[in-house]
Short mmCIF file of C-alpha atoms in Angstrom, two decimals:
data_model
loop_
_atom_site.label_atom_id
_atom_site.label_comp_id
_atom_site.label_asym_id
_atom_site.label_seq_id
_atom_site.Cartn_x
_atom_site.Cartn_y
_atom_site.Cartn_z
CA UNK A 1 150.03 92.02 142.97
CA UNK A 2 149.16 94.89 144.95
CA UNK A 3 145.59 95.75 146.35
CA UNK A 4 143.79 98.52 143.92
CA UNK A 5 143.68 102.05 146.19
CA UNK A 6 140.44 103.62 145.82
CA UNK A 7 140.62 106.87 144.66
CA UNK A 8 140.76 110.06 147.12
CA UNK A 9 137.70 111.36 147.90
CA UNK A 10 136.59 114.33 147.71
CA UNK A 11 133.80 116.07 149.64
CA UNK A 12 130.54 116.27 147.47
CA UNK A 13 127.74 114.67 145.84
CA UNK A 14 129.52 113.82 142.47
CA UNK A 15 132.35 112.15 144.61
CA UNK A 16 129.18 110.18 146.53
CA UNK A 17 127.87 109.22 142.80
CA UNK A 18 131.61 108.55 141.52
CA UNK A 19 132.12 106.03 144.02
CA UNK A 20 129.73 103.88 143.40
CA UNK A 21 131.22 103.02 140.32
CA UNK A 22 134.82 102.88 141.52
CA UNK A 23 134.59 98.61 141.33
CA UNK A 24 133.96 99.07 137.57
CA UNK A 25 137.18 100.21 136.94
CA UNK A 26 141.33 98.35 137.16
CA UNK A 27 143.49 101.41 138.57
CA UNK A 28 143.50 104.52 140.57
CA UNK A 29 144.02 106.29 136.99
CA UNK A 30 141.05 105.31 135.89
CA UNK A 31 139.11 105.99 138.91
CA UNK A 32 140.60 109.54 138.44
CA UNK A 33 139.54 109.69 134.71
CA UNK A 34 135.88 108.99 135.45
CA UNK A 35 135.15 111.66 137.45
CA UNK A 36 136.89 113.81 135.46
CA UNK A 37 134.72 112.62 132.37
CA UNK A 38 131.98 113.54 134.58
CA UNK A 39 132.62 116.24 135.73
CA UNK A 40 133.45 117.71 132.43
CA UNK A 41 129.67 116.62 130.97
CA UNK A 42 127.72 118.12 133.81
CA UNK A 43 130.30 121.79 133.59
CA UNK A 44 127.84 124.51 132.48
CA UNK A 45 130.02 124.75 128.99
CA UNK A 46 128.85 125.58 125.39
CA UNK A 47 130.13 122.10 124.36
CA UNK A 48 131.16 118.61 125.93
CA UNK A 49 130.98 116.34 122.98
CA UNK A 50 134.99 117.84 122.56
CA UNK A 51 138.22 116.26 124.22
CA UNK A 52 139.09 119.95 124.96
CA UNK A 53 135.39 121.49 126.22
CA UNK A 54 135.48 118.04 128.31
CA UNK A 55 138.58 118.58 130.00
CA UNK A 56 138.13 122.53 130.44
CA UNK A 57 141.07 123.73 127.52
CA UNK A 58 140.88 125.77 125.02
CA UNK A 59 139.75 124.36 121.67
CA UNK A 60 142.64 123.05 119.23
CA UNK A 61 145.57 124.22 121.06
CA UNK A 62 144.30 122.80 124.45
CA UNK A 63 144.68 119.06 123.14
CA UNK A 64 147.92 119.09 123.77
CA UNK A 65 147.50 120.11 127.72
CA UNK A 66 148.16 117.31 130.30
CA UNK A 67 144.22 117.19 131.06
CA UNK A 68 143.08 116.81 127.75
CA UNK A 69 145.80 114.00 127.24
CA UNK A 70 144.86 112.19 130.09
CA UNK A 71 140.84 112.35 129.66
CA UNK A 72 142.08 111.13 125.66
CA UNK A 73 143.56 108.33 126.85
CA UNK A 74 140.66 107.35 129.64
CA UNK A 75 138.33 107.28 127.09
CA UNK A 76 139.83 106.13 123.61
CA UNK A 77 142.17 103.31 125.08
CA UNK A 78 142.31 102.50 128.59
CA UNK A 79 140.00 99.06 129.26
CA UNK A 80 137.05 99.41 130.70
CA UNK A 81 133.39 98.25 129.59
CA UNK A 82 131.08 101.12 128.68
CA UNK A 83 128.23 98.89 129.19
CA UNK A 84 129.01 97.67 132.66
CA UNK A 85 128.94 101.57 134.07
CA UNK A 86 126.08 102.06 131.99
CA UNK A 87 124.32 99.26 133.87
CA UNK A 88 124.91 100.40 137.02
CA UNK A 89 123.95 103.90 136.49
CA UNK A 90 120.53 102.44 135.33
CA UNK A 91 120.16 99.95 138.59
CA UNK A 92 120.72 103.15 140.50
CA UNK A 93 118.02 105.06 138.68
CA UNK A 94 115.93 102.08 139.15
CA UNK A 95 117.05 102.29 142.95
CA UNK A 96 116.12 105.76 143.74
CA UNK A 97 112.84 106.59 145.10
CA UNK A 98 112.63 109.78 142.94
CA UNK A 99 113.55 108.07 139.80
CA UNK A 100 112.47 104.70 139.47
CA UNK A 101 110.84 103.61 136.47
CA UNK A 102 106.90 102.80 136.43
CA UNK A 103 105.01 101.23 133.49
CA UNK A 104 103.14 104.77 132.58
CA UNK A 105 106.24 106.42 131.07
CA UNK A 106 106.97 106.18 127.70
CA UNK A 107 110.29 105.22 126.02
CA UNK A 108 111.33 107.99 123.31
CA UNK A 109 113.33 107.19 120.07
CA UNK A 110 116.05 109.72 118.73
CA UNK A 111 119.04 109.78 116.34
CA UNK A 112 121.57 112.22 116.62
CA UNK A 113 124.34 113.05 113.70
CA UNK A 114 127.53 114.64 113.84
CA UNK A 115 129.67 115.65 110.85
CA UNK A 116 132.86 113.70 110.30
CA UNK A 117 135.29 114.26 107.69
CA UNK A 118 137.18 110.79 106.28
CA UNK A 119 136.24 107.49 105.65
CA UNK A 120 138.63 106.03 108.04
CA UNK A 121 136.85 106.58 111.48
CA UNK A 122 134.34 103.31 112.75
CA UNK A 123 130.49 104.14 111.71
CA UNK A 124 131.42 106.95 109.54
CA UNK A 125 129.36 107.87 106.11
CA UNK A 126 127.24 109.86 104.14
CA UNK A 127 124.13 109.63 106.30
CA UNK A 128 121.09 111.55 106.52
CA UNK A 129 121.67 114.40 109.64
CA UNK A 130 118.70 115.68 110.84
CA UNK A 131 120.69 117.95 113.24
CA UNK A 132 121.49 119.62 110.15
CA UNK A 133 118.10 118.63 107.78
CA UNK A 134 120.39 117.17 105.08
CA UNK A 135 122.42 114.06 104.10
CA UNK A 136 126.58 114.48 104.99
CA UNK A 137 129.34 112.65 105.96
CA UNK A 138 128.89 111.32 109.63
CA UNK A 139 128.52 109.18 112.07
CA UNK A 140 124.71 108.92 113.47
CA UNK A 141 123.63 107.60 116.79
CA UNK A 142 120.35 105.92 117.44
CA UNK A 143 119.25 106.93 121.05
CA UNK A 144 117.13 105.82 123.40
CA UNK A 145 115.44 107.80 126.68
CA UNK A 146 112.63 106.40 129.29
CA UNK A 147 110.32 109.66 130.36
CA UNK A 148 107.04 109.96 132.16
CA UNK A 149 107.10 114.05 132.10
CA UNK A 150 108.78 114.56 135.65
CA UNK A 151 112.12 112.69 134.81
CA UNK A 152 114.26 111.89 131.59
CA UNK A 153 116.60 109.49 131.75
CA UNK A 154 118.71 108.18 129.05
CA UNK A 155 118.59 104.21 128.60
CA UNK A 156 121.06 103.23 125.79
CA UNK A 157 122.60 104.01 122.64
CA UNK A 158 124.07 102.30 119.51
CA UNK A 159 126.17 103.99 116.52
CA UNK A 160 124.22 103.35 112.67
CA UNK A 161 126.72 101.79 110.71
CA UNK A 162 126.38 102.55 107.02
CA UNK A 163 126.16 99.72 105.04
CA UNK A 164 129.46 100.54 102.88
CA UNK A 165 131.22 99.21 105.76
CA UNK A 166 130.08 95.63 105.68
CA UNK A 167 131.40 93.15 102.60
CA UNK A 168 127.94 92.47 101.55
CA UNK A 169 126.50 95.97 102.09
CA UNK A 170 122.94 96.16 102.86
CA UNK A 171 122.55 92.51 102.60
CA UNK A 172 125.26 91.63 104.89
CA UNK A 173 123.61 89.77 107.93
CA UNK A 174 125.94 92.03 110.21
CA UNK A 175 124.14 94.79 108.79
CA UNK A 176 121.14 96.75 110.38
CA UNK A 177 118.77 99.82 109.61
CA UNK A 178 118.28 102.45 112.00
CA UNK A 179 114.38 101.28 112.45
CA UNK A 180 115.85 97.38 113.11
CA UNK A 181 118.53 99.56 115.60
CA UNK A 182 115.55 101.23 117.56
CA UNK A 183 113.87 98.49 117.68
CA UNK A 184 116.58 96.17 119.47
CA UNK A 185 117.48 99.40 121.65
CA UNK A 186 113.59 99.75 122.86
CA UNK A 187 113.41 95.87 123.95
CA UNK A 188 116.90 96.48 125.69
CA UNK A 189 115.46 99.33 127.56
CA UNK A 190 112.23 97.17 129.21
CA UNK A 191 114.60 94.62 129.87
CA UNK A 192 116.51 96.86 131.52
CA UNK A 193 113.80 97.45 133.94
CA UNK A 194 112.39 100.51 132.58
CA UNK A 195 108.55 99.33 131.79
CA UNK A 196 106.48 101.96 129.68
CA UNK A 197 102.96 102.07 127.81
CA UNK A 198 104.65 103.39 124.86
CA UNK A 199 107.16 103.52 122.19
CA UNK A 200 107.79 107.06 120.70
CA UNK A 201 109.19 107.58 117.23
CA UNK A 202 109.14 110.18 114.90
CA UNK A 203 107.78 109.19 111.30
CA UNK A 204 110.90 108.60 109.98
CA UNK A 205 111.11 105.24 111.97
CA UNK A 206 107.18 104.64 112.13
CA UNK A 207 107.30 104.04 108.84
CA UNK A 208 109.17 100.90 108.56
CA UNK A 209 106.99 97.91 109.63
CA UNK A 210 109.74 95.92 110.81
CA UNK A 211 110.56 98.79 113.81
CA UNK A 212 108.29 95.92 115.88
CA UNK A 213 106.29 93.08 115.22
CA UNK A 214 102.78 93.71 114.12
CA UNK A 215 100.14 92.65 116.94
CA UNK A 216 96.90 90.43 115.97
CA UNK A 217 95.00 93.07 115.04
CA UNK A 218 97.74 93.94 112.59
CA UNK A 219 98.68 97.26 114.56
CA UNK A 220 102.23 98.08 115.55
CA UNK A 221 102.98 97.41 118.72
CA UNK A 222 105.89 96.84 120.95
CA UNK A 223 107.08 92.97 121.42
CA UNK A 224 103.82 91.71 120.14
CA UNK A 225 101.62 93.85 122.60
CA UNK A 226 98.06 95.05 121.73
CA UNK A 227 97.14 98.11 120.98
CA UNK A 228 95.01 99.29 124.25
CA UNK A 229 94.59 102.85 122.88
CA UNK A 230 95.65 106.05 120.58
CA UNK A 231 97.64 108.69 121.81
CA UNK A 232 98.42 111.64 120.27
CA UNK A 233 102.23 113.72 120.23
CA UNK A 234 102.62 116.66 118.86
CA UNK A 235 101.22 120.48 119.14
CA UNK A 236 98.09 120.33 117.50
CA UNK A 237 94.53 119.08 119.39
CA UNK A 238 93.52 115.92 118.96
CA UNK A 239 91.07 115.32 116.15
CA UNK A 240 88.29 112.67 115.38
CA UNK A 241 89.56 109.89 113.51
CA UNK A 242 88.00 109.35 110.71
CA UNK A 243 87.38 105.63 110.53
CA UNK A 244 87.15 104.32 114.23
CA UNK A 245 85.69 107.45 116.19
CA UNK A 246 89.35 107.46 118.26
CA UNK A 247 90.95 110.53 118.94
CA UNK A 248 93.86 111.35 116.98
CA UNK A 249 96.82 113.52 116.30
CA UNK A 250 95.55 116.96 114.05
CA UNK A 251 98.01 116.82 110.91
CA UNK A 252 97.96 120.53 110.84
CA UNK A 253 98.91 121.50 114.20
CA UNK A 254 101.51 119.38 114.23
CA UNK A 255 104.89 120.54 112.42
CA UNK A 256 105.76 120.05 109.07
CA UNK A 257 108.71 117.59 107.93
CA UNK A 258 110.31 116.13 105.51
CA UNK A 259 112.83 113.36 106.85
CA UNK A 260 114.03 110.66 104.70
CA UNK A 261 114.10 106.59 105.38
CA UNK A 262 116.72 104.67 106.18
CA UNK A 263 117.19 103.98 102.66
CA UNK A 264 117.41 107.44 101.64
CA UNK A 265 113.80 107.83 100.28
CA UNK A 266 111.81 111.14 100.91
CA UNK A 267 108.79 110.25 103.09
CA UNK A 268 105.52 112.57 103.09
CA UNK A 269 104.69 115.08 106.14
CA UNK A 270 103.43 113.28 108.89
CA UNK A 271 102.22 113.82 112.32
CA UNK A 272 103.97 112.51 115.40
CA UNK A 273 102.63 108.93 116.40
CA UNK A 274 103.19 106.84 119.09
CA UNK A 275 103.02 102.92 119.44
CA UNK A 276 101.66 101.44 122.41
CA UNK A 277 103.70 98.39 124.81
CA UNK A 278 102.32 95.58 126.59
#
């Protein structure tokens, strides 16, 4: 067997980034694909979600270029292990000076949707797109991102798999709710290194108790961690709670929604809230 080449360089600071990861991956080809990938999600274009805005052709009739071909292939069936770049991108964050963690940032909670049409694709169903304020046919992402203000970096992320897809449905042990999904995805995160005084969530995951375990005092917090103190998201100022003389978040200077739960049940207006880590 032959030694693996590394790839060409090329002057520049994504090539200096690239290579770093070049170990990750079985072939030259490969090599090649990855910094294409990358180079196509930092391009200043409209899209990069898109085979065709990632590779730099035009939409539909571009998929059938060389470039979009080759970036299809990099990412849909050649082997390599998402997770293991994804690791080392964090343990370089975590490297850097400039962007290492610290335990005052805060680790945010997100979901995105995007419509799909079918029943065929992995993760796809009628889901509740808030991208779009209604419930379609998708496939929805739960998200994860550690930011203290001055940096945002993205930690991990997990696809919601509705629960038509599993024999037992939503009893199916295989089977998870996007609160349960957020939940797993913020203890990943601090294991990953990225420490943070709190967990952010909109209400549509703050209202399920099982998002983390419930601390002594019977107050959500993150792993079992009290509850040091209230903080306040949101646009509005903070206002005088009305039971323990804490500060918190003014209902009507915060924006109005209506989101549902993850079992498809309206939930009232509520302010942001955030809980609090160990």
């Amino acid at each position: 067997m032959t030694a693996r080449r590394p790839c060409p360089p090329a002057p520049g600071p994504l090539e200096d980034y690239a290579a770093q990861f070049d170990d990750l991956f079985f072939s030259l080809a490969q090599q090649r694909g990855f910094r294409e990938y990358l180079t196509g999600l930092l391009a200043p274009r409209e899209r990069n979600k898109t085979i065709t805005y990632l590779a730099g052709a035009e939409p539909v009739a571009g998929a059938r270029t060389a470039g979009a071909q080759r970036l299809q292939f990099f990412l849909s069936e050649s082997l390599w292990e998402a997770e293991q770049v994804n690791s080392r991108r964090l343990e370089l964050l975590r490297e850097q000076v400039a962007t290492a963690p610290h335990e005052g940032g805060v680790i945010v909670i997100d979901d995105s949707g995007d419509r799909k049409d079918g029943t065929a694709t992995a993760h796809v169903g009628r889901q509740w797109m808030g991208r779009y304020g209604k419930t379609d046919n998708g496939i929805v992402t739960v998200t994860t991102v550690w930011t203290d203000g001055r940096v945002y970096h993205p930690l991990h992320a997990t696809p919601c798999t509705p629960a038509h897809h599993f024999t037992h449905g939503r009893s199916d042990p295989a089977f998870h709710t996007k609160p349960q999904l957020a939940a797993a995805l913020a203890v990943r995160g601090k294991a990953a290194g990225f420490g943070c005084r709190a967990v952010v969530a909109d209400c549509a995951y703050l209202s399920q108790r099982r998002l983390v375990p419930r601390t002594t005092r019977g107050r959500p917090g993150l792993r079992g961690g009290p509850q040091t103190s209230q903080r306040c998201l949101g646009s509005g100022r903070p206002a005088a709670h009305s039971r323990c003389g804490r500060t918190g978040p003014d209902l009507e200077g915060c924006q109005a929604t209506r989101r549902l739960d993850a079992r498809g049940g309206s939930l009232p207006r509520r302010a942001h809230r955030d809980l609090v880590g160990r």
